[in-house]
């Protein structure tokens, strides 16, 4: 006799989404100022890119003169390391960047060029947000060594990285942007 017969399985609960409010998002970006991933966080809050999309961005995807970023791939964790894959929807997308975001990316490029010159073991993969050695950034390192300490230092709620995407959407909805645009 199967003891589980007659039992009704419980439905999994959806995890509650806890985006930052506009003041908290501003405090987060202020706390991230000077961090080597500052520009990554600026892109995450302003445009809602996923963590894997951010880590998969290459300088070839960015046209600073036109102010356009092409999201073409995502960086995923696999057993044998990090791999590039198609974006979640299978299609890339074009993002027109604001001047403040472009300025953050310019500062980031300058910082990265300095790191490249100082490192004897730099491996250039063309990534916008590589590790200090030029290799793809480990998402756990980003999460625990940068993201979480910034949240804690700013006295913000303990959220997961993906909630920056929800923060972006929430702020855009609050500003009255059309849902399709968001």
PDB file of C-alpha atoms in Angstrom:
ATOM      1  CA  UNK A   1       0.000   0.000   0.000  1.00  0.00           C
ATOM      2  CA  UNK A   2       1.279   3.448  -0.932  1.00  0.00           C
ATOM      3  CA  UNK A   3       1.022   5.680   2.135  1.00  0.00           C
ATOM      4  CA  UNK A   4       1.092   8.774  -0.080  1.00  0.00           C
ATOM      5  CA  UNK A   5      -2.131   7.810  -1.873  1.00  0.00           C
ATOM      6  CA  UNK A   6      -4.896  10.193  -1.029  1.00  0.00           C
ATOM      7  CA  UNK A   7      -2.575  13.011  -0.036  1.00  0.00           C
ATOM      8  CA  UNK A   8      -2.786  16.278  -1.883  1.00  0.00           C
ATOM      9  CA  UNK A   9       0.647  17.821  -2.531  1.00  0.00           C
ATOM     10  CA  UNK A  10       1.053  21.383  -1.375  1.00  0.00           C
ATOM     11  CA  UNK A  11       1.591  24.058  -3.979  1.00  0.00           C
ATOM     12  CA  UNK A  12       5.001  25.698  -3.955  1.00  0.00           C
ATOM     13  CA  UNK A  13       4.818  29.257  -2.696  1.00  0.00           C
ATOM     14  CA  UNK A  14       5.941  32.015  -4.997  1.00  0.00           C
ATOM     15  CA  UNK A  15       8.832  33.930  -3.549  1.00  0.00           C
ATOM     16  CA  UNK A  16       7.896  37.474  -2.695  1.00  0.00           C
ATOM     17  CA  UNK A  17       9.594  40.139  -4.777  1.00  0.00           C
ATOM     18  CA  UNK A  18      11.236  42.933  -2.785  1.00  0.00           C
ATOM     19  CA  UNK A  19      12.473  45.663  -5.129  1.00  0.00           C
ATOM     20  CA  UNK A  20      14.258  48.695  -3.761  1.00  0.00           C
ATOM     21  CA  UNK A  21      12.267  51.926  -3.719  1.00  0.00           C
ATOM     22  CA  UNK A  22      13.709  54.947  -5.602  1.00  0.00           C
ATOM     23  CA  UNK A  23      15.445  56.343  -2.487  1.00  0.00           C
ATOM     24  CA  UNK A  24      16.971  52.952  -1.699  1.00  0.00           C
ATOM     25  CA  UNK A  25      18.087  52.516  -5.324  1.00  0.00           C
ATOM     26  CA  UNK A  26      19.801  55.907  -5.160  1.00  0.00           C
ATOM     27  CA  UNK A  27      21.466  54.957  -1.851  1.00  0.00           C
ATOM     28  CA  UNK A  28      22.613  51.664  -3.406  1.00  0.00           C
ATOM     29  CA  UNK A  29      24.215  53.423  -6.379  1.00  0.00           C
ATOM     30  CA  UNK A  30      25.873  55.957  -4.079  1.00  0.00           C
ATOM     31  CA  UNK A  31      27.270  53.127  -1.942  1.00  0.00           C
ATOM     32  CA  UNK A  32      28.538  51.405  -5.133  1.00  0.00           C
ATOM     33  CA  UNK A  33      30.432  54.521  -6.237  1.00  0.00           C
ATOM     34  CA  UNK A  34      34.099  53.626  -6.585  1.00  0.00           C
ATOM     35  CA  UNK A  35      33.457  49.861  -6.610  1.00  0.00           C
ATOM     36  CA  UNK A  36      35.067  48.139  -9.598  1.00  0.00           C
ATOM     37  CA  UNK A  37      31.568  46.970 -10.607  1.00  0.00           C
ATOM     38  CA  UNK A  38      29.908  50.376 -10.190  1.00  0.00           C
ATOM     39  CA  UNK A  39      29.002  50.596 -13.904  1.00  0.00           C
ATOM     40  CA  UNK A  40      27.498  47.085 -13.763  1.00  0.00           C
ATOM     41  CA  UNK A  41      25.180  48.183 -10.950  1.00  0.00           C
ATOM     42  CA  UNK A  42      24.298  51.392 -12.796  1.00  0.00           C
ATOM     43  CA  UNK A  43      23.257  49.316 -15.831  1.00  0.00           C
ATOM     44  CA  UNK A  44      21.325  46.877 -13.627  1.00  0.00           C
ATOM     45  CA  UNK A  45      19.307  49.596 -11.881  1.00  0.00           C
ATOM     46  CA  UNK A  46      18.755  51.826 -14.929  1.00  0.00           C
ATOM     47  CA  UNK A  47      17.992  49.150 -17.529  1.00  0.00           C
ATOM     48  CA  UNK A  48      17.115  45.981 -15.606  1.00  0.00           C
ATOM     49  CA  UNK A  49      19.671  43.694 -17.213  1.00  0.00           C
ATOM     50  CA  UNK A  50      20.007  40.213 -15.749  1.00  0.00           C
ATOM     51  CA  UNK A  51      23.228  39.308 -13.955  1.00  0.00           C
ATOM     52  CA  UNK A  52      24.265  36.846 -16.678  1.00  0.00           C
ATOM     53  CA  UNK A  53      23.583  39.431 -19.389  1.00  0.00           C
ATOM     54  CA  UNK A  54      25.746  41.975 -17.586  1.00  0.00           C
ATOM     55  CA  UNK A  55      28.596  39.504 -17.148  1.00  0.00           C
ATOM     56  CA  UNK A  56      28.358  38.504 -20.825  1.00  0.00           C
ATOM     57  CA  UNK A  57      28.655  42.052 -22.199  1.00  0.00           C
ATOM     58  CA  UNK A  58      31.663  42.756 -24.386  1.00  0.00           C
ATOM     59  CA  UNK A  59      33.170  46.068 -25.416  1.00  0.00           C
ATOM     60  CA  UNK A  60      32.244  45.171 -29.013  1.00  0.00           C
ATOM     61  CA  UNK A  61      28.572  45.314 -27.922  1.00  0.00           C
ATOM     62  CA  UNK A  62      28.908  48.964 -26.910  1.00  0.00           C
ATOM     63  CA  UNK A  63      28.955  51.946 -29.252  1.00  0.00           C
ATOM     64  CA  UNK A  64      29.908  54.873 -27.003  1.00  0.00           C
ATOM     65  CA  UNK A  65      29.535  57.435 -29.806  1.00  0.00           C
ATOM     66  CA  UNK A  66      25.971  56.368 -30.638  1.00  0.00           C
ATOM     67  CA  UNK A  67      25.159  55.622 -26.976  1.00  0.00           C
ATOM     68  CA  UNK A  68      23.895  52.143 -27.832  1.00  0.00           C
ATOM     69  CA  UNK A  69      24.406  48.808 -26.096  1.00  0.00           C
ATOM     70  CA  UNK A  70      23.560  45.474 -27.739  1.00  0.00           C
ATOM     71  CA  UNK A  71      22.683  42.644 -25.335  1.00  0.00           C
ATOM     72  CA  UNK A  72      23.685  39.571 -27.345  1.00  0.00           C
ATOM     73  CA  UNK A  73      24.586  36.859 -24.848  1.00  0.00           C
ATOM     74  CA  UNK A  74      24.478  35.749 -21.254  1.00  0.00           C
ATOM     75  CA  UNK A  75      27.220  34.255 -19.122  1.00  0.00           C
ATOM     76  CA  UNK A  76      26.180  31.097 -17.284  1.00  0.00           C
ATOM     77  CA  UNK A  77      27.847  28.898 -14.704  1.00  0.00           C
ATOM     78  CA  UNK A  78      28.555  25.318 -15.729  1.00  0.00           C
ATOM     79  CA  UNK A  79      30.399  22.498 -13.997  1.00  0.00           C
ATOM     80  CA  UNK A  80      33.468  23.104 -16.106  1.00  0.00           C
ATOM     81  CA  UNK A  81      33.443  26.899 -15.802  1.00  0.00           C
ATOM     82  CA  UNK A  82      31.560  29.821 -17.259  1.00  0.00           C
ATOM     83  CA  UNK A  83      29.978  29.581 -20.703  1.00  0.00           C
ATOM     84  CA  UNK A  84      28.393  32.056 -23.098  1.00  0.00           C
ATOM     85  CA  UNK A  85      24.821  31.320 -24.125  1.00  0.00           C
ATOM     86  CA  UNK A  86      21.979  33.007 -25.971  1.00  0.00           C
ATOM     87  CA  UNK A  87      19.930  35.504 -24.008  1.00  0.00           C
ATOM     88  CA  UNK A  88      16.864  34.151 -22.230  1.00  0.00           C
ATOM     89  CA  UNK A  89      14.469  35.126 -25.023  1.00  0.00           C
ATOM     90  CA  UNK A  90      16.865  33.829 -27.660  1.00  0.00           C
ATOM     91  CA  UNK A  91      17.108  37.271 -29.236  1.00  0.00           C
ATOM     92  CA  UNK A  92      19.355  40.109 -28.246  1.00  0.00           C
ATOM     93  CA  UNK A  93      18.095  43.615 -27.701  1.00  0.00           C
ATOM     94  CA  UNK A  94      19.274  47.165 -28.257  1.00  0.00           C
ATOM     95  CA  UNK A  95      19.420  49.669 -25.417  1.00  0.00           C
ATOM     96  CA  UNK A  96      19.809  53.411 -25.898  1.00  0.00           C
ATOM     97  CA  UNK A  97      21.964  54.578 -22.996  1.00  0.00           C
ATOM     98  CA  UNK A  98      21.630  57.799 -21.027  1.00  0.00           C
ATOM     99  CA  UNK A  99      24.575  60.183 -20.635  1.00  0.00           C
ATOM    100  CA  UNK A 100      24.985  59.302 -16.943  1.00  0.00           C
ATOM    101  CA  UNK A 101      25.274  55.599 -17.786  1.00  0.00           C
ATOM    102  CA  UNK A 102      27.731  56.321 -20.600  1.00  0.00           C
ATOM    103  CA  UNK A 103      29.835  58.354 -18.177  1.00  0.00           C
ATOM    104  CA  UNK A 104      29.864  55.450 -15.699  1.00  0.00           C
ATOM    105  CA  UNK A 105      30.999  53.148 -18.518  1.00  0.00           C
ATOM    106  CA  UNK A 106      33.760  55.583 -19.542  1.00  0.00           C
ATOM    107  CA  UNK A 107      35.075  55.670 -15.965  1.00  0.00           C
ATOM    108  CA  UNK A 108      34.853  51.880 -15.861  1.00  0.00           C
ATOM    109  CA  UNK A 109      36.846  51.538 -19.094  1.00  0.00           C
ATOM    110  CA  UNK A 110      39.581  53.801 -17.714  1.00  0.00           C
ATOM    111  CA  UNK A 111      39.739  51.733 -14.501  1.00  0.00           C
ATOM    112  CA  UNK A 112      39.820  48.494 -16.482  1.00  0.00           C
ATOM    113  CA  UNK A 113      42.669  49.755 -18.698  1.00  0.00           C
ATOM    114  CA  UNK A 114      44.652  50.578 -15.548  1.00  0.00           C
ATOM    115  CA  UNK A 115      44.002  47.067 -14.192  1.00  0.00           C
ATOM    116  CA  UNK A 116      45.111  45.566 -17.511  1.00  0.00           C
ATOM    117  CA  UNK A 117      48.390  47.489 -17.424  1.00  0.00           C
ATOM    118  CA  UNK A 118      49.088  46.524 -13.798  1.00  0.00           C
ATOM    119  CA  UNK A 119      48.329  42.818 -14.285  1.00  0.00           C
ATOM    120  CA  UNK A 120      51.037  40.527 -15.587  1.00  0.00           C
ATOM    121  CA  UNK A 121      48.496  37.728 -16.102  1.00  0.00           C
ATOM    122  CA  UNK A 122      45.654  39.597 -17.868  1.00  0.00           C
ATOM    123  CA  UNK A 123      43.707  37.406 -20.283  1.00  0.00           C
ATOM    124  CA  UNK A 124      41.686  39.643 -22.571  1.00  0.00           C
ATOM    125  CA  UNK A 125      38.255  38.213 -23.408  1.00  0.00           C
ATOM    126  CA  UNK A 126      36.856  41.586 -24.473  1.00  0.00           C
ATOM    127  CA  UNK A 127      34.442  41.591 -21.544  1.00  0.00           C
ATOM    128  CA  UNK A 128      33.123  44.821 -20.070  1.00  0.00           C
ATOM    129  CA  UNK A 129      32.929  43.305 -16.579  1.00  0.00           C
ATOM    130  CA  UNK A 130      35.730  40.735 -16.266  1.00  0.00           C
ATOM    131  CA  UNK A 131      37.542  39.578 -13.162  1.00  0.00           C
ATOM    132  CA  UNK A 132      40.731  41.381 -12.093  1.00  0.00           C
ATOM    133  CA  UNK A 133      42.613  38.999 -14.416  1.00  0.00           C
ATOM    134  CA  UNK A 134      40.429  39.674 -17.472  1.00  0.00           C
ATOM    135  CA  UNK A 135      38.662  36.318 -17.306  1.00  0.00           C
ATOM    136  CA  UNK A 136      34.862  35.971 -16.991  1.00  0.00           C
ATOM    137  CA  UNK A 137      33.640  37.082 -13.575  1.00  0.00           C
ATOM    138  CA  UNK A 138      32.354  34.366 -11.277  1.00  0.00           C
ATOM    139  CA  UNK A 139      28.774  35.320 -10.383  1.00  0.00           C
ATOM    140  CA  UNK A 140      29.202  34.089  -6.796  1.00  0.00           C
ATOM    141  CA  UNK A 141      32.245  36.326  -6.336  1.00  0.00           C
ATOM    142  CA  UNK A 142      30.287  39.303  -7.672  1.00  0.00           C
ATOM    143  CA  UNK A 143      27.354  38.474  -5.417  1.00  0.00           C
ATOM    144  CA  UNK A 144      29.199  37.820  -2.144  1.00  0.00           C
ATOM    145  CA  UNK A 145      32.300  40.017  -2.477  1.00  0.00           C
ATOM    146  CA  UNK A 146      30.714  43.103  -4.005  1.00  0.00           C
ATOM    147  CA  UNK A 147      26.903  43.155  -4.134  1.00  0.00           C
ATOM    148  CA  UNK A 148      26.116  41.954  -0.609  1.00  0.00           C
ATOM    149  CA  UNK A 149      28.758  44.156   1.094  1.00  0.00           C
ATOM    150  CA  UNK A 150      27.419  47.222  -0.754  1.00  0.00           C
ATOM    151  CA  UNK A 151      23.876  46.467   0.431  1.00  0.00           C
ATOM    152  CA  UNK A 152      25.061  45.952   3.985  1.00  0.00           C
ATOM    153  CA  UNK A 153      27.265  49.055   3.969  1.00  0.00           C
ATOM    154  CA  UNK A 154      24.352  51.189   2.768  1.00  0.00           C
ATOM    155  CA  UNK A 155      21.995  49.731   5.397  1.00  0.00           C
ATOM    156  CA  UNK A 156      19.652  48.396   2.711  1.00  0.00           C
ATOM    157  CA  UNK A 157      17.409  45.321   2.831  1.00  0.00           C
ATOM    158  CA  UNK A 158      19.029  41.960   2.099  1.00  0.00           C
ATOM    159  CA  UNK A 159      17.839  41.351  -1.471  1.00  0.00           C
ATOM    160  CA  UNK A 160      19.011  39.059  -4.266  1.00  0.00           C
ATOM    161  CA  UNK A 161      20.700  40.453  -7.375  1.00  0.00           C
ATOM    162  CA  UNK A 162      17.683  39.785  -9.613  1.00  0.00           C
ATOM    163  CA  UNK A 163      15.646  42.214  -7.532  1.00  0.00           C
ATOM    164  CA  UNK A 164      17.649  45.041  -9.142  1.00  0.00           C
ATOM    165  CA  UNK A 165      15.757  44.067 -12.325  1.00  0.00           C
ATOM    166  CA  UNK A 166      12.475  44.393 -10.439  1.00  0.00           C
ATOM    167  CA  UNK A 167      13.709  47.678  -8.955  1.00  0.00           C
ATOM    168  CA  UNK A 168      14.234  49.031 -12.467  1.00  0.00           C
ATOM    169  CA  UNK A 169      10.753  47.949 -13.579  1.00  0.00           C
ATOM    170  CA  UNK A 170       9.083  49.331 -10.461  1.00  0.00           C
ATOM    171  CA  UNK A 171      10.769  52.728 -10.796  1.00  0.00           C
ATOM    172  CA  UNK A 172       9.860  52.915 -14.489  1.00  0.00           C
ATOM    173  CA  UNK A 173       6.219  52.041 -13.724  1.00  0.00           C
ATOM    174  CA  UNK A 174       6.189  54.720 -11.026  1.00  0.00           C
ATOM    175  CA  UNK A 175       7.390  57.231 -13.641  1.00  0.00           C
ATOM    176  CA  UNK A 176       4.440  56.286 -15.848  1.00  0.00           C
ATOM    177  CA  UNK A 177       6.320  54.425 -18.571  1.00  0.00           C
ATOM    178  CA  UNK A 178       4.260  52.107 -20.745  1.00  0.00           C
ATOM    179  CA  UNK A 179       4.462  48.428 -19.667  1.00  0.00           C
ATOM    180  CA  UNK A 180       5.654  47.302 -23.122  1.00  0.00           C
ATOM    181  CA  UNK A 181       8.541  49.780 -22.939  1.00  0.00           C
ATOM    182  CA  UNK A 182       9.405  48.664 -19.407  1.00  0.00           C
TER     183      UNK A 182
END
